[in-house]
Coordinates of N, CA and C in Angstrom, one line a residue:
X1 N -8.6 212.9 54.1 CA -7.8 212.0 53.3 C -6.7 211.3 54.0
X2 N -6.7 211.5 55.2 CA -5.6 210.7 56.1 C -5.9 209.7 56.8
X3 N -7.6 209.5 56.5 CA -8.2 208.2 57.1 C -8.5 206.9 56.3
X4 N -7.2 206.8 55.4 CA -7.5 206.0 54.7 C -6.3 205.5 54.1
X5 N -5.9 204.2 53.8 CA -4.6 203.7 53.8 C -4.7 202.7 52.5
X6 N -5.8 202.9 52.1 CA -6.4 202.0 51.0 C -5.7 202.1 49.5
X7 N -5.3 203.0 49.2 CA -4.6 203.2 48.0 C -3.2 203.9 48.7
X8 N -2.4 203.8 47.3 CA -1.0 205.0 47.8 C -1.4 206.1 47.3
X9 N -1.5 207.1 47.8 CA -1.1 208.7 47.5 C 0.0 209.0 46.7
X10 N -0.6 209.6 45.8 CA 1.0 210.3 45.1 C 1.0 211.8 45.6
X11 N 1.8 212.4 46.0 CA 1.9 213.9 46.4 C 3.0 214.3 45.8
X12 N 2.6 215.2 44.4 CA 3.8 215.9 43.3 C 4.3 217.3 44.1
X13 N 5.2 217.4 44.3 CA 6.0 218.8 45.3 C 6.0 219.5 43.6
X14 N 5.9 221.0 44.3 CA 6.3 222.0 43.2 C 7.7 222.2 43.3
X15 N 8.3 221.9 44.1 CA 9.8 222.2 44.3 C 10.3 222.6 43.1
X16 N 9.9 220.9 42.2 CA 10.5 221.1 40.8 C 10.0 221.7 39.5
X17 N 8.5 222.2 40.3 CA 7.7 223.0 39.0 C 8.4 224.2 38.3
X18 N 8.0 224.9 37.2 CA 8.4 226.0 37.1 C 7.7 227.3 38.0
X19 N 8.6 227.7 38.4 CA 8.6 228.7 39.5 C 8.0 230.0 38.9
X20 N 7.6 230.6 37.6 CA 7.2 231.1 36.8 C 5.3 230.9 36.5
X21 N 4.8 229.7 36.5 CA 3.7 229.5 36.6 C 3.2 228.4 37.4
X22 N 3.1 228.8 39.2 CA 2.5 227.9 39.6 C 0.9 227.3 39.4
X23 N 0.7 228.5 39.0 CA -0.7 227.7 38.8 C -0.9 226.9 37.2
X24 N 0.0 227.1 36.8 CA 0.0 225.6 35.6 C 0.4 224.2 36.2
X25 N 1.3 224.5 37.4 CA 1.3 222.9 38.0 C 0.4 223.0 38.8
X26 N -0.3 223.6 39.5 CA -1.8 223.0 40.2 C -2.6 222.5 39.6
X27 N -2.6 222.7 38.1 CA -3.7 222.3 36.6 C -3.5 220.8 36.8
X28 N -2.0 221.0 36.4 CA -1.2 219.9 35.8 C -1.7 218.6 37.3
X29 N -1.3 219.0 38.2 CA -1.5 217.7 39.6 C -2.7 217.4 39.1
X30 N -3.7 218.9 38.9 CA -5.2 218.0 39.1 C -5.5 217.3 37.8
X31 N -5.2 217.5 36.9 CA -5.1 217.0 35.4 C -5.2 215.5 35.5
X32 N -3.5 215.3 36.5 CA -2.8 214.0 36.6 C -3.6 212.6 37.6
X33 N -4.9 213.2 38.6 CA -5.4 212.3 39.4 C -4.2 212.2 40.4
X34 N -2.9 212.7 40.9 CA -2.2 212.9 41.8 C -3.4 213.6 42.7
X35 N -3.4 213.0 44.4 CA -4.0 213.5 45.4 C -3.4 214.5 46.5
X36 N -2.6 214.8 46.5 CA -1.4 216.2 47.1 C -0.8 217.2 46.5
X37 N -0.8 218.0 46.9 CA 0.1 218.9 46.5 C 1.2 219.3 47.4
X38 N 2.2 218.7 47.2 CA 3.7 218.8 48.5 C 4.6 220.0 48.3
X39 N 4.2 221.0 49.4 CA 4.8 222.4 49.2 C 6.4 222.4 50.0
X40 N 7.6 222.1 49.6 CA 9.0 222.3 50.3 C 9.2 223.9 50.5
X41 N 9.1 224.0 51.6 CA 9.6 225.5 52.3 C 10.5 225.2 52.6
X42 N 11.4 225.7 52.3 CA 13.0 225.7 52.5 C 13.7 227.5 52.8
X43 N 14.3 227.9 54.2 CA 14.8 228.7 54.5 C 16.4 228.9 54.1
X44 N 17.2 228.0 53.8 CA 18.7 228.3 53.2 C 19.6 228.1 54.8
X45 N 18.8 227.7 55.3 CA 19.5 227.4 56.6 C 19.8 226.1 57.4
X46 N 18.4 225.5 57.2 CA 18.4 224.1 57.7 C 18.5 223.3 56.0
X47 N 18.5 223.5 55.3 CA 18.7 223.0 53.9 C 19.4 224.1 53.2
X48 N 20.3 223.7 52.2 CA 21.3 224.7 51.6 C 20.2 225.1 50.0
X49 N 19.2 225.5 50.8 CA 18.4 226.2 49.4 C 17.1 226.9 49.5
X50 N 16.5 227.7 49.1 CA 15.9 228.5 49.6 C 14.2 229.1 49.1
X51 N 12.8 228.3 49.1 CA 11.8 228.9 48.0 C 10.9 230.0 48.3
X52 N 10.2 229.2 49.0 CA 9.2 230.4 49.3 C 8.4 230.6 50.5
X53 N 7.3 231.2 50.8 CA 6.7 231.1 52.5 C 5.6 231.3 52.1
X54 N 4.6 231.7 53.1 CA 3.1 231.5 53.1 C 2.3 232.4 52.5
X55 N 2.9 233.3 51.6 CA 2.3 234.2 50.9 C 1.5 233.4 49.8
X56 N 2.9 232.1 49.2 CA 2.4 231.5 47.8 C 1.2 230.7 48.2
X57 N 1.3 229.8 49.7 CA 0.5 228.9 49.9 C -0.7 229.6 49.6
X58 N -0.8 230.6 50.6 CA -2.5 231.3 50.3 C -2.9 231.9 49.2
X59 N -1.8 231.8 47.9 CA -2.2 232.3 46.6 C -3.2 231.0 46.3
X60 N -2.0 230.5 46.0 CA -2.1 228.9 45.4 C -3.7 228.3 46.3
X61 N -4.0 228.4 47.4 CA -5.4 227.9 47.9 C -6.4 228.6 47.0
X62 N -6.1 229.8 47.0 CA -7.1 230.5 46.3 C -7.7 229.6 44.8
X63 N -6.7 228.6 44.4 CA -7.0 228.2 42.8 C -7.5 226.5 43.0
X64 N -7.0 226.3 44.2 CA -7.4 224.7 43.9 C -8.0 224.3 45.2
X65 N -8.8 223.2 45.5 CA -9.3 222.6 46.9 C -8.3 221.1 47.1
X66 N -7.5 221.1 46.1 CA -6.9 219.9 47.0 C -5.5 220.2 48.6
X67 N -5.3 218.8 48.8 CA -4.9 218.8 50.1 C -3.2 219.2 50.1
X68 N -3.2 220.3 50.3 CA -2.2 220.8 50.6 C -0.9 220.0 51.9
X69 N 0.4 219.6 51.7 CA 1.4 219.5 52.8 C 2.3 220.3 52.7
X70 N 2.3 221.1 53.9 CA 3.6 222.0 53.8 C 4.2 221.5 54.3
X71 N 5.7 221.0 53.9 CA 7.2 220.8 54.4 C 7.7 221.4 55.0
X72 N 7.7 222.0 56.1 CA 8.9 222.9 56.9 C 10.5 222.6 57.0
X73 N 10.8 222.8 56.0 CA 12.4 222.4 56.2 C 13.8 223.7 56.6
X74 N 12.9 223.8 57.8 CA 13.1 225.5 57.7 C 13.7 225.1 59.6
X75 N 14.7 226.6 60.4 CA 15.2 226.4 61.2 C 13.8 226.7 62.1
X76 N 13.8 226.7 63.3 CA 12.4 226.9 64.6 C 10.9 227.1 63.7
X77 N 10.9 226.3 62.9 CA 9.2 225.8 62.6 C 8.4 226.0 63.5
X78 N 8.7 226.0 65.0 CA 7.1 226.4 65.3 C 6.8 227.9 65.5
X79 N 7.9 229.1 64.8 CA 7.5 230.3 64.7 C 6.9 230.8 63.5
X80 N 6.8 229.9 62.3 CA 6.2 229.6 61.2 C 5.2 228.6 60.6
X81 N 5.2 227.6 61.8 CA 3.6 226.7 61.3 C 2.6 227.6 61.3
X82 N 2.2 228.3 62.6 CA 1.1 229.0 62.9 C 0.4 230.0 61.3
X83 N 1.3 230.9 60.4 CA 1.5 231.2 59.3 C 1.2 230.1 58.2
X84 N 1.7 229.3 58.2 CA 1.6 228.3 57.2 C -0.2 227.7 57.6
X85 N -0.8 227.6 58.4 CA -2.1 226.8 58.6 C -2.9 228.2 58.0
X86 N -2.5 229.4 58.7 CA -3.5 230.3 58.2 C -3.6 230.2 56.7
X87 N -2.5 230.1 55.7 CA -2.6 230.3 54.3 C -3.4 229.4 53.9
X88 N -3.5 228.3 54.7 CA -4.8 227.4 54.0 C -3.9 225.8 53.9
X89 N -3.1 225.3 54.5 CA -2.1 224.5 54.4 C -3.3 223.2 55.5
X90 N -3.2 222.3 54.3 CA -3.8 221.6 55.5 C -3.3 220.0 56.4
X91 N -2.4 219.7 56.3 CA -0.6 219.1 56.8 C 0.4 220.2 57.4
X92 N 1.1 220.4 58.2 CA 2.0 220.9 58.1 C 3.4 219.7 58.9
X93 N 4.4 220.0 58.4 CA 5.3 218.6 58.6 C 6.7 219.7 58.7
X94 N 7.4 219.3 60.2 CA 8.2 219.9 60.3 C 9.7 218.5 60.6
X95 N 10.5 219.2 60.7 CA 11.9 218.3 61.0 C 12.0 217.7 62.3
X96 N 12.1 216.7 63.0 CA 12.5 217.0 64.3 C 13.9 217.1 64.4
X97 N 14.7 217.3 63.9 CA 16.0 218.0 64.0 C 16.4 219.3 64.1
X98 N 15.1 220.2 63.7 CA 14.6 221.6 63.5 C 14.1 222.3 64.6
X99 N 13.7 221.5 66.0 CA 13.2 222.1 67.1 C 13.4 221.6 68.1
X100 N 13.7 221.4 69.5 CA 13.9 221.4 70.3 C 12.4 220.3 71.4
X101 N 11.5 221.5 71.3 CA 10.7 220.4 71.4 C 9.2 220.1 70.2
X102 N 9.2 219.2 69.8 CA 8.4 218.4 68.6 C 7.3 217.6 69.5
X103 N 7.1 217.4 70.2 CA 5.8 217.2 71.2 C 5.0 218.5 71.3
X104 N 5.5 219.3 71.5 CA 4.2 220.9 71.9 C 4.2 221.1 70.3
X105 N 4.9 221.0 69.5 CA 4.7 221.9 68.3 C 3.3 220.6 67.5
X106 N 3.6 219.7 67.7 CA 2.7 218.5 67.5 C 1.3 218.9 67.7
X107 N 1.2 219.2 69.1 CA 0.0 219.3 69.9 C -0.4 221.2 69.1
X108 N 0.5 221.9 68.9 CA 0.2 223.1 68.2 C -0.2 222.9 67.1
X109 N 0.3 222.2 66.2 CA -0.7 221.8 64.4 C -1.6 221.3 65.0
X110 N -2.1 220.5 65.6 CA -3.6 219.9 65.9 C -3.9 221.2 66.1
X111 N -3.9 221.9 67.0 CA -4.8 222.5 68.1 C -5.3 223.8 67.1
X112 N -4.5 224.0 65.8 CA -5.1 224.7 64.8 C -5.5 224.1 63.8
X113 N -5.7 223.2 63.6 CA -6.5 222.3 63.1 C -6.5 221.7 62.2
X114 N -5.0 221.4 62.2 CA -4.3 220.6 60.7 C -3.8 219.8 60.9
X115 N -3.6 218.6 60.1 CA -3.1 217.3 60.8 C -1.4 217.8 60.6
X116 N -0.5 217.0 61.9 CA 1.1 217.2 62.0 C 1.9 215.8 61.7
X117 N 2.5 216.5 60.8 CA 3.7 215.4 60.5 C 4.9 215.8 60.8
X118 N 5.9 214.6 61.1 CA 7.2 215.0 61.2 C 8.1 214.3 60.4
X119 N 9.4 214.5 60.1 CA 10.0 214.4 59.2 C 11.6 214.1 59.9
X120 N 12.2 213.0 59.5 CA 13.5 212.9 59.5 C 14.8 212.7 58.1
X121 N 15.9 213.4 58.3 CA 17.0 212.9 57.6 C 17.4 212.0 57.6
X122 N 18.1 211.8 56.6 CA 18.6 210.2 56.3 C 19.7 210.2 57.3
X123 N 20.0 211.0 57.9 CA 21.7 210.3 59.1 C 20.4 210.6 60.7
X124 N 19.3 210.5 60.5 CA 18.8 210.7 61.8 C 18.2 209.2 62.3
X125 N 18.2 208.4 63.1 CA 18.2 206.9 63.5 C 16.5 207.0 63.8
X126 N 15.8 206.3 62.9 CA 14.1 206.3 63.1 C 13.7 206.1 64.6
X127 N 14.6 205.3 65.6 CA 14.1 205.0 66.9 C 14.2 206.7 67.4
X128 N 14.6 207.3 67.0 CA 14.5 208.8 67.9 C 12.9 209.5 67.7
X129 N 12.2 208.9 67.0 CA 10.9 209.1 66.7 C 9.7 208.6 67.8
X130 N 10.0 207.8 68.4 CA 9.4 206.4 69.1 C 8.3 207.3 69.8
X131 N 8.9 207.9 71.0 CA 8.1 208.8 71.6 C 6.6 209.8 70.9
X132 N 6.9 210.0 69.3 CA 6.0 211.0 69.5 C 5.1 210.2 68.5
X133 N 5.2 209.2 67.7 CA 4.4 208.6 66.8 C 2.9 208.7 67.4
X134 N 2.5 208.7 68.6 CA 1.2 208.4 69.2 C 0.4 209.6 68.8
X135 N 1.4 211.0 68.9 CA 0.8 212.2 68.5 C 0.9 213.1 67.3
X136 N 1.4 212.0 66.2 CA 1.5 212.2 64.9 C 0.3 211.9 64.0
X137 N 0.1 212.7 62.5 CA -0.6 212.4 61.8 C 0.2 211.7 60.6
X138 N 1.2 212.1 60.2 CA 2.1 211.4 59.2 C 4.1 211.4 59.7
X139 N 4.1 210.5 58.8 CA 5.8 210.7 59.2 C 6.8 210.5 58.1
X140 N 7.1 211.7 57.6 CA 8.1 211.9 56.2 C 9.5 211.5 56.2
X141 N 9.8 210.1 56.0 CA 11.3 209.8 55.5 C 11.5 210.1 54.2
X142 N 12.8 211.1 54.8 CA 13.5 211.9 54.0 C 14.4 210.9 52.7
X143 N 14.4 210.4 51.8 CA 14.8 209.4 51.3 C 16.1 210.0 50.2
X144 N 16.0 211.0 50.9 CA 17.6 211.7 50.0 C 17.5 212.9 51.1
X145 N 18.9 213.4 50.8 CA 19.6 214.8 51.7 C 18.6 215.6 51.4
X146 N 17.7 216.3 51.9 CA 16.6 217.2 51.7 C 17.7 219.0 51.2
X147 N 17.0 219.6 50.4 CA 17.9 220.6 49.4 C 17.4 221.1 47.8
X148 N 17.1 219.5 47.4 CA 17.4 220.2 46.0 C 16.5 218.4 45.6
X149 N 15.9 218.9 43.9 CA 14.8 217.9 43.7 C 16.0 217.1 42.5
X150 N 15.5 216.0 42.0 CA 16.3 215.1 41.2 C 17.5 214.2 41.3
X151 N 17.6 213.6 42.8 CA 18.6 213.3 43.9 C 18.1 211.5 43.3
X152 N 19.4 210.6 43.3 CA 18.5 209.3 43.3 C 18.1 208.8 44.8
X153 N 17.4 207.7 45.3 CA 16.9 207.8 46.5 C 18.5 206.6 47.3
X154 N 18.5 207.0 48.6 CA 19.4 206.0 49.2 C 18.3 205.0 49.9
X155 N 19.0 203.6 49.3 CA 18.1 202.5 50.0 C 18.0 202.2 51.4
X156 N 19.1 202.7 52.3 CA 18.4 202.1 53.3 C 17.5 203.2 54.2
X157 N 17.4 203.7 53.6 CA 16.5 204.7 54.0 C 15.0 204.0 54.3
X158 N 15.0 203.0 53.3 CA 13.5 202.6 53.4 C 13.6 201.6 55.0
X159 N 14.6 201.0 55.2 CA 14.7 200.3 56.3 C 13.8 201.3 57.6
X160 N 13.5 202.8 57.4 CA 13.1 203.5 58.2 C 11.8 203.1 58.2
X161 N 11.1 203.0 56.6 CA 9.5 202.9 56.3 C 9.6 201.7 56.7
X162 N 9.9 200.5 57.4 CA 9.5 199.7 57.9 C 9.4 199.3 59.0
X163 N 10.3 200.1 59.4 CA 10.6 200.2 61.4 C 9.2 200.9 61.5
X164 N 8.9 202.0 60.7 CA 8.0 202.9 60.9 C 6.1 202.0 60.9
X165 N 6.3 201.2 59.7 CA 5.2 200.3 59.3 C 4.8 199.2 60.4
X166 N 6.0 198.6 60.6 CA 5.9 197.6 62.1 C 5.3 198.2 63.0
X167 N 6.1 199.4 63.6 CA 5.5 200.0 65.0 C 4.1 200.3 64.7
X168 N 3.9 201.0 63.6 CA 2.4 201.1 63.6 C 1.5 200.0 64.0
X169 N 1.8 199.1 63.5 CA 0.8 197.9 63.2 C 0.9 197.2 65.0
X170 N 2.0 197.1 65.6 CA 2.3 196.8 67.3 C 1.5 197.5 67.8
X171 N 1.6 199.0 67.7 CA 1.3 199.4 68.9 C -0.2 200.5 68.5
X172 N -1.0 199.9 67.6 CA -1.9 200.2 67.1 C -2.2 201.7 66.6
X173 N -1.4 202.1 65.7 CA -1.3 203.4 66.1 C -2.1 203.9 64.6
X174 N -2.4 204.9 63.9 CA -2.5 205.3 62.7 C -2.0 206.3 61.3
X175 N -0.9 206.7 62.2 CA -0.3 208.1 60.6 C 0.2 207.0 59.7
X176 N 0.1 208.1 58.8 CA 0.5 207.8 57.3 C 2.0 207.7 57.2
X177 N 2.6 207.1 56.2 CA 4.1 206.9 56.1 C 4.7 207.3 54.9
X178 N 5.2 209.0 54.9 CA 5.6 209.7 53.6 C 7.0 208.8 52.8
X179 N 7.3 208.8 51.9 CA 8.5 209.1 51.5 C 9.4 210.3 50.2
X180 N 10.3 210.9 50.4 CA 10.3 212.1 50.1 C 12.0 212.0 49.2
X181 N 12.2 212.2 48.0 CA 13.5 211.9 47.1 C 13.5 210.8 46.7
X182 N 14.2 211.0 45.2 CA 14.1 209.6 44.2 C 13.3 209.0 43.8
X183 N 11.5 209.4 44.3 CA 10.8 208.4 44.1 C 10.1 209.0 42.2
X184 N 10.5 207.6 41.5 CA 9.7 207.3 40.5 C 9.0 206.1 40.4
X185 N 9.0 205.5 38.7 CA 8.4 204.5 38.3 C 9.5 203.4 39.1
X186 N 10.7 203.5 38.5 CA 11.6 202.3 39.5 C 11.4 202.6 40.8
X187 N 11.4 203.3 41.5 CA 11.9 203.4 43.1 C 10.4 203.1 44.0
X188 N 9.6 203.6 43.2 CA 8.0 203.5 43.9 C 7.6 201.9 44.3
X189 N 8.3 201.5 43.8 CA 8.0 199.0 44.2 C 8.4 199.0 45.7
X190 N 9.6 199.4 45.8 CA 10.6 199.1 46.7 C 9.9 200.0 48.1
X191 N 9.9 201.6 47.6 CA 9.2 202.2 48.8 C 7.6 201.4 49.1
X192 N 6.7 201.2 48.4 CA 5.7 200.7 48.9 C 5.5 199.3 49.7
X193 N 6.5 198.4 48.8 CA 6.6 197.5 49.5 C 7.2 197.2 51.3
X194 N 7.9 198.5 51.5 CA 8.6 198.6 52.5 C 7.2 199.1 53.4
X195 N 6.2 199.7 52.8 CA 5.3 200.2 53.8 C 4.7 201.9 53.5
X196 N 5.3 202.3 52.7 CA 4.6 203.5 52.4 C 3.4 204.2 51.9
X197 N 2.9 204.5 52.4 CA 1.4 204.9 52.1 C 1.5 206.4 51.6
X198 N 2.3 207.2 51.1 CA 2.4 208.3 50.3 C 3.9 208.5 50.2
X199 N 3.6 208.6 48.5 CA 4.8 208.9 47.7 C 5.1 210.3 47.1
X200 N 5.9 211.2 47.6 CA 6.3 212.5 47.3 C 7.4 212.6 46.3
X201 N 6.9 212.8 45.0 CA 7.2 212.8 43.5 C 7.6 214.4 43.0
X202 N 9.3 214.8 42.5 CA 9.4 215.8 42.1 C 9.2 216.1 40.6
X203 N 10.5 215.7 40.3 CA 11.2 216.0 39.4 C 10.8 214.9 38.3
X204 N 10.5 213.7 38.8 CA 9.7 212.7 37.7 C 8.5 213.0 37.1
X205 N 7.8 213.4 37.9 CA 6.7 213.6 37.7 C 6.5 215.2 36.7
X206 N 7.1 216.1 37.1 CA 6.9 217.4 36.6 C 7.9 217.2 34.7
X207 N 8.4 216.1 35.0 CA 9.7 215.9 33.6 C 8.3 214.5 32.6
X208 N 7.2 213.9 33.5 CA 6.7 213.0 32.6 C 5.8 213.7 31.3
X209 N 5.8 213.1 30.3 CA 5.0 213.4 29.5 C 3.9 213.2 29.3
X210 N 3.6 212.1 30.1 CA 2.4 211.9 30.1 C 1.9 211.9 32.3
X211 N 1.5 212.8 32.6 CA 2.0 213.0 33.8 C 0.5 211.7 34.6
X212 N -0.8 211.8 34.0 CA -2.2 210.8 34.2 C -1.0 209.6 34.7
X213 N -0.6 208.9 33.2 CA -0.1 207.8 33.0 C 0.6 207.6 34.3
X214 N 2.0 208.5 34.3 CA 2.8 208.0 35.7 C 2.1 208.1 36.8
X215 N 1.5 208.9 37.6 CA 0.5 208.5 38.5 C 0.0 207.5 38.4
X216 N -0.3 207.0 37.4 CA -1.1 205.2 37.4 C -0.3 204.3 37.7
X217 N 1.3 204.8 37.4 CA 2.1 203.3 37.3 C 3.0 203.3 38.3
X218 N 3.0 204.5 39.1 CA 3.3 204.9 40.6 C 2.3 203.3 41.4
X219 N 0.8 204.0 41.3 CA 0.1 203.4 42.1 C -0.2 201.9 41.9
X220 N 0.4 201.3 40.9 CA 0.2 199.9 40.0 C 1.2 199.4 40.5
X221 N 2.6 200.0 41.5 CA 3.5 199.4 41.3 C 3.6 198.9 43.2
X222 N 2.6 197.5 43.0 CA 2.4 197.3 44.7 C 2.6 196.0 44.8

């Protein structure tokens, strides 16, 4: 599903699900025609909040076949990707603010056989990326303080998904272009138009009532 740039991806994070029945929001994603399921690992260290680890992932595979991204927003990720691929994770996306070196941990998600993403904060300058885009599968701008779900998005953040969209298109490259906070019905124009090819949807999505519909009007809105 990463070879293809043809539609936008909606990827609904459980972050904001209820934490009581996950497997009613894995119903609910596949219900909705949403194509992700965006898992926020969060340790309480590198983000001031704290959910779960790879025990849930490999529950949660057990109930559904769609494409799993784990978020590593967690301190030295590459002592925990390895864990996260076994549970059935098939993304794993860590911080490059979170490790030291993000080149071997890169070549470590491939080499087990999951496509690697990396992921920046909003105070981190997209040119510090430059280097590794060639051995990336996706690249997650953070479009709010990563923490907590229902944040509204900061705009110039998108300024990143287009530095990001340009170089792609220069230097002939191919990942995908996440964005991650704030995104709804308003905010989803603005990110796509900037260049994003998957939109990571919390709190809107899990709060719609009609959850099909938003997914439609996510992807309508180009």
């Amino acid at each position: 599903m990463l070879d293809s740039m043809e539609k936008t991806i909606v990827a609904p994070s459980v972050l904001s699900a209820d934490f009581a029945d996950f497997g009613g929001a894995l119903a609910s994603i596949a219900d909705s025609g949403a194509d992700w399921v965006h898992l926020d690992v969060m340790d309480g260290q590198f983000v001031p909040n704290l959910t779960f680890g790879p025990k849930l992932v490999e529950d949660l595979r057990r109930l559904s076949s769609a494409f799993f991204d784990a978020h590593l927003m967690v301190e030295t990720p590459e002592l925990l990707a390895p864990a996260f691929a076994a549970a059935g994770a098939d993304a794993i996306t860590f911080h490059l603010e979170a490790t030291v070196h993000a080149h071997r941990l890169l070549q470590t998600i491939r080499g087990l056989g999951k496509k690697a993403g990396i992921s920046i904060v909003p105070s981190t300058p997209v040119a510090m990326l430059g280097d590794l885009l060639p051995y990336t599968d996706l690249v997650l701008v953070m479009t709010v303080n990563p923490g907590f779900g229902g944040q509204d998005i900061i705009p110039e953040c998108l300024d990143k998904v287009r530095f990001l969209a340009d170089a792609r298109q220069k230097r002939g490259l191919a990942y995908l272009i996440a964005v991650d906070g704030g995104i709804h019905e308003q905010s989803a124009p603005a990110a796509i138009a900037a260049g994003a090819d998957v939109l990571v949807t919390g709190s809107a999505f899990f709060n719609a009532q009609d959850k099909a519909a938003f997914v439609r009007q996510l992807r309508e809105k180009k």
